[in-house]
XYZ file of C-alpha atoms in Angstrom:
474
model
C -8.827 1.968 -56.965
C -9.010 5.571 -55.837
C -10.988 6.246 -52.665
C -13.967 8.554 -52.990
C -15.979 10.223 -50.235
C -19.647 10.966 -49.637
C -20.730 13.727 -47.264
C -23.970 14.588 -45.441
C -24.679 17.770 -43.497
C -27.263 18.286 -40.759
C -27.180 21.765 -39.263
C -24.076 21.911 -37.066
C -23.078 18.343 -37.995
C -21.288 16.746 -40.933
C -20.640 13.084 -41.719
C -18.346 11.449 -44.271
C -18.316 7.886 -45.585
C -15.664 6.568 -47.980
C -16.168 4.257 -50.937
C -15.104 1.308 -48.775
C -18.171 1.871 -46.586
C -16.265 3.224 -43.580
C -17.210 6.152 -41.370
C -14.219 8.465 -41.852
C -15.457 11.728 -40.308
C -18.101 12.918 -37.885
C -17.934 16.629 -37.115
C -20.256 18.011 -34.439
C -20.065 21.729 -33.633
C -16.739 21.932 -35.546
C -15.250 19.101 -33.471
C -13.986 15.968 -35.196
C -14.935 12.804 -33.300
C -13.504 10.067 -35.559
C -9.915 8.951 -35.022
C -9.846 5.903 -37.314
C -12.150 4.699 -40.119
C -14.171 1.605 -39.260
C -16.676 -0.518 -41.217
C -20.232 0.525 -40.505
C -21.496 -2.960 -39.662
C -20.625 -6.530 -38.814
C -22.879 -9.574 -39.027
C -22.921 -12.679 -36.866
C -24.175 -15.668 -38.856
C -25.349 -18.939 -37.375
C -26.184 -22.343 -38.753
C -29.960 -22.699 -38.158
C -29.335 -26.180 -36.776
C -26.819 -25.026 -34.158
C -28.345 -25.426 -30.686
C -25.635 -23.913 -28.518
C -26.451 -22.532 -25.099
C -26.501 -18.742 -25.003
C -25.037 -17.044 -21.970
C -27.140 -14.428 -20.210
C -24.524 -11.696 -20.563
C -22.838 -12.253 -23.926
C -23.871 -13.375 -27.385
C -22.539 -16.675 -28.685
C -19.266 -16.809 -30.522
C -20.392 -17.544 -34.070
C -19.270 -17.042 -37.636
C -18.590 -13.328 -38.049
C -18.828 -11.488 -41.330
C -17.082 -8.100 -41.514
C -18.445 -5.514 -43.907
C -16.937 -5.538 -47.407
C -17.036 -2.470 -49.644
C -20.603 -1.643 -50.709
C -21.662 -2.622 -54.195
C -23.257 0.794 -54.667
C -23.475 4.080 -52.756
C -26.301 6.360 -53.811
C -26.837 9.888 -52.528
C -30.231 11.521 -52.806
C -30.669 14.826 -51.030
C -29.673 14.345 -47.420
C -29.585 10.544 -47.531
C -26.914 7.989 -48.373
C -27.913 4.478 -49.404
C -25.200 1.825 -49.181
C -26.109 -1.535 -50.715
C -24.256 -4.789 -50.182
C -25.367 -7.835 -52.211
C -24.152 -11.441 -52.152
C -21.612 -11.073 -49.389
C -18.259 -12.891 -49.560
C -17.717 -15.223 -46.615
C -15.297 -18.114 -45.935
C -14.537 -19.224 -49.493
C -18.138 -18.712 -50.570
C -20.654 -16.029 -51.376
C -23.767 -15.845 -49.208
C -27.019 -14.526 -50.655
C -27.624 -11.814 -48.085
C -28.704 -8.420 -49.419
C -28.003 -5.670 -46.861
C -28.917 -2.009 -47.233
C -27.764 0.769 -44.924
C -29.508 4.122 -45.198
C -27.975 7.145 -43.447
C -30.197 10.233 -43.252
C -29.469 13.722 -41.956
C -32.144 14.389 -39.319
C -32.576 16.801 -36.418
C -28.973 18.083 -36.341
C -27.700 14.485 -36.416
C -27.679 11.302 -38.478
C -30.062 8.348 -38.456
C -28.772 4.874 -39.383
C -31.239 2.233 -40.555
C -30.426 -1.288 -41.756
C -32.475 -3.694 -43.879
C -31.698 -7.362 -44.656
C -33.115 -9.723 -47.260
C -31.717 -13.149 -46.386
C -31.769 -15.714 -49.184
C -28.812 -17.647 -47.775
C -28.695 -20.898 -45.796
C -27.577 -18.993 -42.669
C -29.512 -17.266 -39.917
C -28.409 -13.667 -39.434
C -28.211 -13.676 -35.669
C -26.690 -10.281 -34.896
C -25.905 -7.019 -36.657
C -23.373 -4.839 -34.856
C -23.260 -1.240 -36.012
C -22.744 1.520 -36.660
C -19.200 1.297 -35.294
C -17.269 4.492 -34.682
C -13.878 5.111 -33.127
C -14.801 8.122 -30.992
C -11.931 10.362 -29.967
C -11.049 10.622 -26.286
C -8.762 13.618 -26.849
C -9.632 16.686 -24.787
C -11.240 19.480 -26.782
C -10.939 21.945 -23.904
C -9.621 21.433 -20.387
C -11.413 18.164 -19.771
C -11.395 14.805 -21.505
C -14.804 13.412 -22.427
C -16.504 11.151 -19.912
C -18.680 8.191 -20.887
C -22.315 8.305 -19.775
C -23.512 4.689 -19.486
C -27.175 3.820 -18.679
C -26.541 1.115 -16.093
C -29.081 1.357 -13.266
C -29.603 5.006 -12.399
C -26.691 5.894 -14.685
C -22.899 5.757 -14.561
C -20.374 8.477 -15.437
C -17.033 6.931 -16.408
C -14.450 9.701 -16.074
C -11.563 7.759 -17.612
C -13.075 5.840 -20.523
C -9.601 5.123 -21.948
C -9.251 2.630 -19.076
C -12.732 1.167 -19.508
C -11.811 -2.060 -21.274
C -14.867 -3.653 -22.882
C -18.493 -3.061 -21.901
C -21.242 -5.106 -23.519
C -24.581 -4.746 -21.728
C -28.187 -5.567 -22.656
C -31.263 -3.374 -22.783
C -33.916 -3.709 -21.451
C -32.293 -5.710 -18.690
C -29.070 -4.472 -17.116
C -29.359 -1.186 -18.983
C -32.339 1.029 -18.223
C -32.172 3.031 -21.471
C -30.668 2.286 -24.910
C -28.505 5.391 -25.240
C -25.045 6.528 -24.209
C -23.016 9.694 -24.604
C -19.513 11.110 -24.511
C -19.540 14.421 -22.646
C -17.141 17.168 -21.630
C -17.611 20.751 -20.469
C -18.694 21.865 -23.958
C -21.215 19.180 -24.742
C -20.755 15.946 -26.584
C -21.850 13.032 -28.755
C -25.208 11.282 -28.322
C -25.519 7.625 -29.457
C -29.069 6.324 -29.133
C -31.019 3.279 -30.277
C -34.561 4.424 -30.896
C -36.193 1.009 -30.500
C -39.972 1.530 -30.258
C -40.764 -2.123 -29.488
C -38.187 -2.440 -26.641
C -36.624 -5.490 -28.274
C -33.308 -6.614 -26.836
C -30.260 -4.671 -27.967
C -26.757 -4.425 -26.525
C -24.681 -1.283 -26.195
C -20.963 -1.810 -26.755
C -17.982 0.316 -25.728
C -14.371 -0.823 -26.251
C -11.252 1.125 -25.260
C -8.847 -1.662 -26.286
C -9.378 -1.610 -30.029
C -8.166 1.842 -31.195
C -5.576 3.947 -29.393
C -6.975 7.094 -27.718
C -10.484 6.203 -28.855
C -13.574 4.467 -27.562
C -15.171 2.227 -30.182
C -18.943 2.533 -29.830
C -21.578 0.342 -31.456
C -24.965 -1.265 -30.925
C -25.791 -4.951 -31.275
C -29.162 -5.552 -32.914
C -30.604 -9.068 -33.130
C -32.537 -9.843 -36.320
C -32.471 -13.655 -35.899
C -33.311 -13.388 -39.594
C -33.887 -16.930 -40.875
C -33.219 -18.154 -44.411
C -35.831 -16.672 -46.728
C -36.818 -13.900 -44.291
C -36.395 -10.129 -44.279
C -35.744 -7.675 -41.450
C -35.588 -3.931 -40.808
C -33.776 -2.334 -37.896
C -34.748 0.371 -35.503
C -33.095 3.783 -35.886
C -29.639 4.313 -34.414
C -29.041 8.040 -33.941
C -25.754 9.944 -33.755
C -26.194 13.570 -32.767
C -24.488 16.482 -30.996
C -25.534 18.229 -27.825
C -24.299 21.354 -26.039
C -23.739 22.060 -22.365
C -24.863 19.662 -19.623
C -25.425 15.925 -20.105
C -29.086 16.687 -19.481
C -29.323 17.804 -23.120
C -28.505 14.248 -24.246
C -31.052 12.808 -21.821
C -33.682 15.229 -23.131
C -33.015 14.111 -26.700
C -33.739 10.497 -25.763
C -36.745 11.486 -23.676
C -38.198 13.554 -26.508
C -38.042 10.527 -28.772
C -39.370 8.133 -26.108
C -42.359 10.305 -25.250
C -43.291 10.621 -28.912
C -44.445 7.011 -28.899
C -44.770 5.726 -25.346
C -47.908 6.033 -23.283
C -47.827 7.118 -19.649
C -50.724 6.646 -17.196
C -52.529 9.942 -16.852
C -53.235 11.401 -13.394
C -56.740 10.671 -12.164
C -59.101 13.624 -12.300
C -59.667 14.913 -8.729
C -63.460 14.992 -9.020
C -63.922 11.805 -11.024
C -63.517 8.104 -10.217
C -60.093 6.864 -11.306
C -60.108 4.763 -14.453
C -58.028 1.586 -14.492
C -55.450 3.328 -16.721
C -55.215 6.392 -14.486
C -52.380 6.987 -12.042
C -53.697 7.297 -8.453
C -52.896 10.692 -6.994
C -51.373 9.233 -3.817
C -48.516 7.654 -5.792
C -47.141 11.083 -6.666
C -47.267 12.212 -3.024
C -45.500 9.321 -1.256
C -43.129 10.748 1.331
C -41.201 7.524 1.952
C -41.519 3.759 1.864
C -40.773 1.346 4.696
C -39.748 -2.076 3.331
C -40.329 -4.929 5.772
C -39.586 -8.639 5.282
C -42.049 -10.553 7.456
C -40.677 -14.046 6.792
C -37.333 -15.014 5.319
C -36.302 -17.691 2.847
C -35.251 -20.080 5.619
C -38.704 -19.920 7.244
C -37.708 -17.544 10.072
C -40.586 -15.220 10.976
C -39.481 -11.706 11.862
C -42.960 -10.167 12.117
C -46.418 -11.707 12.317
C -49.549 -10.070 10.905
C -50.396 -8.971 14.456
C -47.150 -6.975 14.452
C -48.353 -4.710 11.629
C -49.450 -2.168 14.265
C -45.847 -1.803 15.411
C -44.705 -1.602 11.776
C -47.207 1.227 11.283
C -45.693 3.095 14.220
C -42.149 2.609 12.905
C -43.163 3.816 9.467
C -44.744 6.988 10.854
C -41.760 7.630 13.130
C -39.495 7.414 10.083
C -41.587 9.868 8.081
C -42.880 7.166 5.742
C -46.449 6.815 4.548
C -46.093 3.672 2.430
C -45.421 0.175 3.832
C -44.186 -2.523 1.472
C -44.546 -6.052 2.827
C -42.040 -8.632 1.552
C -42.117 -12.270 2.629
C -45.792 -12.070 3.591
C -46.466 -15.591 2.294
C -46.127 -19.235 3.342
C -42.852 -19.586 1.454
C -41.311 -16.430 2.831
C -39.070 -14.230 0.718
C -37.534 -15.928 -2.362
C -39.188 -19.313 -1.878
C -42.134 -21.064 -3.572
C -42.523 -18.324 -6.219
C -44.869 -17.648 -7.996
C -47.286 -18.880 -5.310
C -48.183 -16.169 -2.789
C -50.552 -17.390 -0.087
C -51.026 -15.871 3.386
C -49.234 -17.871 6.075
C -51.203 -19.540 8.893
C -48.044 -19.419 11.023
C -48.132 -15.601 10.844
C -51.844 -15.426 11.671
C -53.662 -16.475 8.499
C -55.474 -14.626 5.748
C -58.041 -12.817 7.907
C -55.324 -11.519 10.210
C -53.460 -10.181 7.178
C -56.598 -8.453 5.880
C -57.242 -6.921 9.302
C -53.623 -5.782 9.620
C -53.732 -4.086 6.215
C -56.914 -2.240 7.253
C -55.263 -1.045 10.446
C -52.252 0.233 8.542
C -54.546 2.145 6.184
C -56.611 3.541 9.074
C -53.351 4.902 10.506
C -52.662 6.799 7.265
C -50.378 4.265 5.606
C -50.662 2.899 2.093
C -49.855 -0.804 1.748
C -48.126 -2.575 -1.142
C -47.550 -6.337 -1.293
C -44.483 -7.907 -2.894
C -44.480 -10.410 -5.738
C -41.737 -11.264 -8.202
C -42.474 -10.546 -11.843
C -40.336 -13.310 -13.296
C -38.889 -15.861 -10.845
C -40.218 -19.430 -10.598
C -39.037 -21.714 -7.800
C -37.931 -24.856 -9.630
C -38.279 -26.881 -6.429
C -41.884 -25.812 -5.930
C -45.079 -27.594 -6.939
C -46.186 -24.806 -9.300
C -43.105 -25.208 -11.458
C -43.629 -28.934 -11.719
C -47.072 -28.331 -13.203
C -46.690 -25.088 -15.183
C -43.026 -24.103 -15.159
C -41.800 -25.320 -18.532
C -44.882 -23.853 -20.194
C -43.833 -20.327 -19.227
C -40.055 -20.469 -18.615
C -37.623 -18.506 -20.767
C -35.366 -21.128 -22.321
C -32.096 -21.410 -24.218
C -31.684 -22.857 -27.680
C -31.438 -26.319 -26.102
C -34.650 -25.803 -24.162
C -32.946 -25.260 -20.803
C -34.498 -22.638 -18.492
C -32.573 -19.479 -17.745
C -32.487 -18.843 -14.024
C -30.846 -17.638 -10.837
C -29.718 -19.169 -7.568
C -30.736 -17.419 -4.335
C -29.096 -18.799 -1.199
C -29.593 -16.341 1.648
C -28.996 -18.415 4.793
C -26.521 -21.139 5.715
C -29.126 -23.038 7.741
C -31.365 -23.688 4.725
C -30.701 -24.824 1.159
C -30.601 -22.300 -1.662
C -33.371 -22.079 -4.211
C -32.887 -22.416 -7.953
C -35.363 -20.109 -9.661
C -36.135 -20.096 -13.377
C -37.109 -16.927 -15.233
C -40.486 -16.621 -16.917
C -40.858 -15.457 -20.499
C -42.949 -12.308 -20.365
C -44.629 -13.198 -23.670
C -45.927 -16.570 -22.452
C -49.756 -16.247 -22.308
C -50.056 -18.359 -19.155
C -47.528 -16.125 -17.388
C -49.362 -12.968 -18.394
C -52.559 -14.494 -17.011
C -50.764 -15.361 -13.766
C -49.508 -11.781 -13.299
C -53.062 -10.508 -13.687
C -54.312 -13.135 -11.208
C -51.690 -11.995 -8.669
C -52.867 -8.392 -9.006
C -56.453 -9.470 -8.369
C -55.365 -11.559 -5.386
C -53.482 -8.627 -3.836
C -56.390 -6.309 -4.528
C -58.717 -8.826 -2.900
C -56.590 -8.731 0.269
C -57.246 -4.995 0.487
C -53.761 -3.695 -0.403
C -53.278 -0.435 -2.291
C -50.762 -1.825 -4.767
C -48.524 -4.649 -5.917
C -44.807 -4.824 -6.674
C -43.690 -7.034 -9.551
C -40.013 -7.251 -8.627
C -37.402 -7.762 -11.394
C -39.941 -7.324 -14.165
C -38.038 -4.333 -15.556
C -34.468 -5.533 -15.068
C -32.262 -8.562 -14.671
C -34.155 -10.889 -16.980
C -32.598 -13.020 -19.751
C -32.228 -11.010 -22.964
C -33.602 -13.839 -25.139
C -36.093 -16.681 -25.041
C -36.037 -19.488 -27.606
C -39.249 -21.109 -26.405
C -42.088 -21.953 -28.762
C -45.744 -21.206 -28.186
C -45.051 -17.998 -26.269
C -46.185 -15.654 -29.031
C -42.887 -13.935 -29.818
C -41.623 -14.032 -33.401
C -38.014 -13.422 -32.396
C -35.985 -14.435 -29.307
C -35.080 -10.756 -28.850
C -38.786 -9.844 -28.686
C -39.576 -12.044 -25.706
C -39.007 -9.781 -22.731
C -39.159 -6.053 -23.454
C -42.330 -6.219 -25.582
C -43.798 -8.761 -23.157
C -43.247 -6.522 -20.143
C -44.853 -3.574 -21.945
C -47.871 -5.684 -22.926
C -48.242 -7.079 -19.405
C -48.048 -3.662 -17.749
C -50.636 -2.266 -20.141
C -52.863 -5.253 -19.452
């Protein structure tokens, strides 16, 4: 059968898909980025009765279904619609209807997937679009990979990268990446308005002189259910990498809400951002009591801490380990410690810090639950993020050789009782007179999925990102 091609244009960009459903060309500012044609999607199917344990960093190995040729390709204006019905798989045909729509938008191309699952399988993961992006130098420099880990990484030799497979919103702080050289580059962004878990994938081992890029989306689409994806955007940018960052920011700010600054002459509303937050000159972080019970500073020592903060040019003091359990023990219970002076001494110390011109923030952890503590025994399994076998996801923190380590489970941010507890902690800290609270780890490092029931999420991938957003708004 003769291969045919379908082309879309979007300003300075052009895209080509062949009749086999492979991305064969992506031209941005007259530069060809595709080195080898690849299928535009891959599914991971799972038996609904399979209760394997999912690792925190990688999806389960499961039955994988590579994209066959589409049954139909329809072009209407600046959109391509590729439809796949009754997919062939392991000596059978599965009743999964998949539609991929590619639309020319804003100088780039938007990819959107839809699934109608009438099979006996759960569609666990959709990986796509996949593109073999060229690493050949267009000018004097080879493209570098911009990867949103932490504050951002710039990988100058992506041909030696190997395989990267990282989750957002957890290890990754944003769901976009880019390839960039001195002319500009290629933007690859997942515009996920609900902050559901996705993975970004980059693989330098699959195609010679290319970096295979894709996103992993997680429908967890059960038999008889339907699902629609977020938008995955491929687009060009010119000049500095900041242009790619601005493209993502422009999309993000079109739907996200930011606390507005408080009006100078009016009382600050609960949703307003206090003016002092924008004027902090520096923060002094102090651990009063450690995990092994060693007290470094008592509440009476807050005067000396105030002096040290001022001497260092700081005007914000953040108190860690201010509780009976010390730092990383007995979470999520945070009670003032009699051994450090008791609650009234803590209140008085906070007032003295504030009288000296310091703001005071108290530490809590936004997800960790000490599995050896009394609170976990009573409430832990009600709020813990759990695997498919019902086992809590967690971490081990062992900071000192003279005391045992602590095994800490992770809370599911969608669990109603956990949301209530976070609010109660804020009220407790406010009642002690502090200016603010830190919910450590609430924005990073959490499990990407929760398979618990009764938490309110309709999808394991919707447990953490949407829960964090809802809790912060609350």
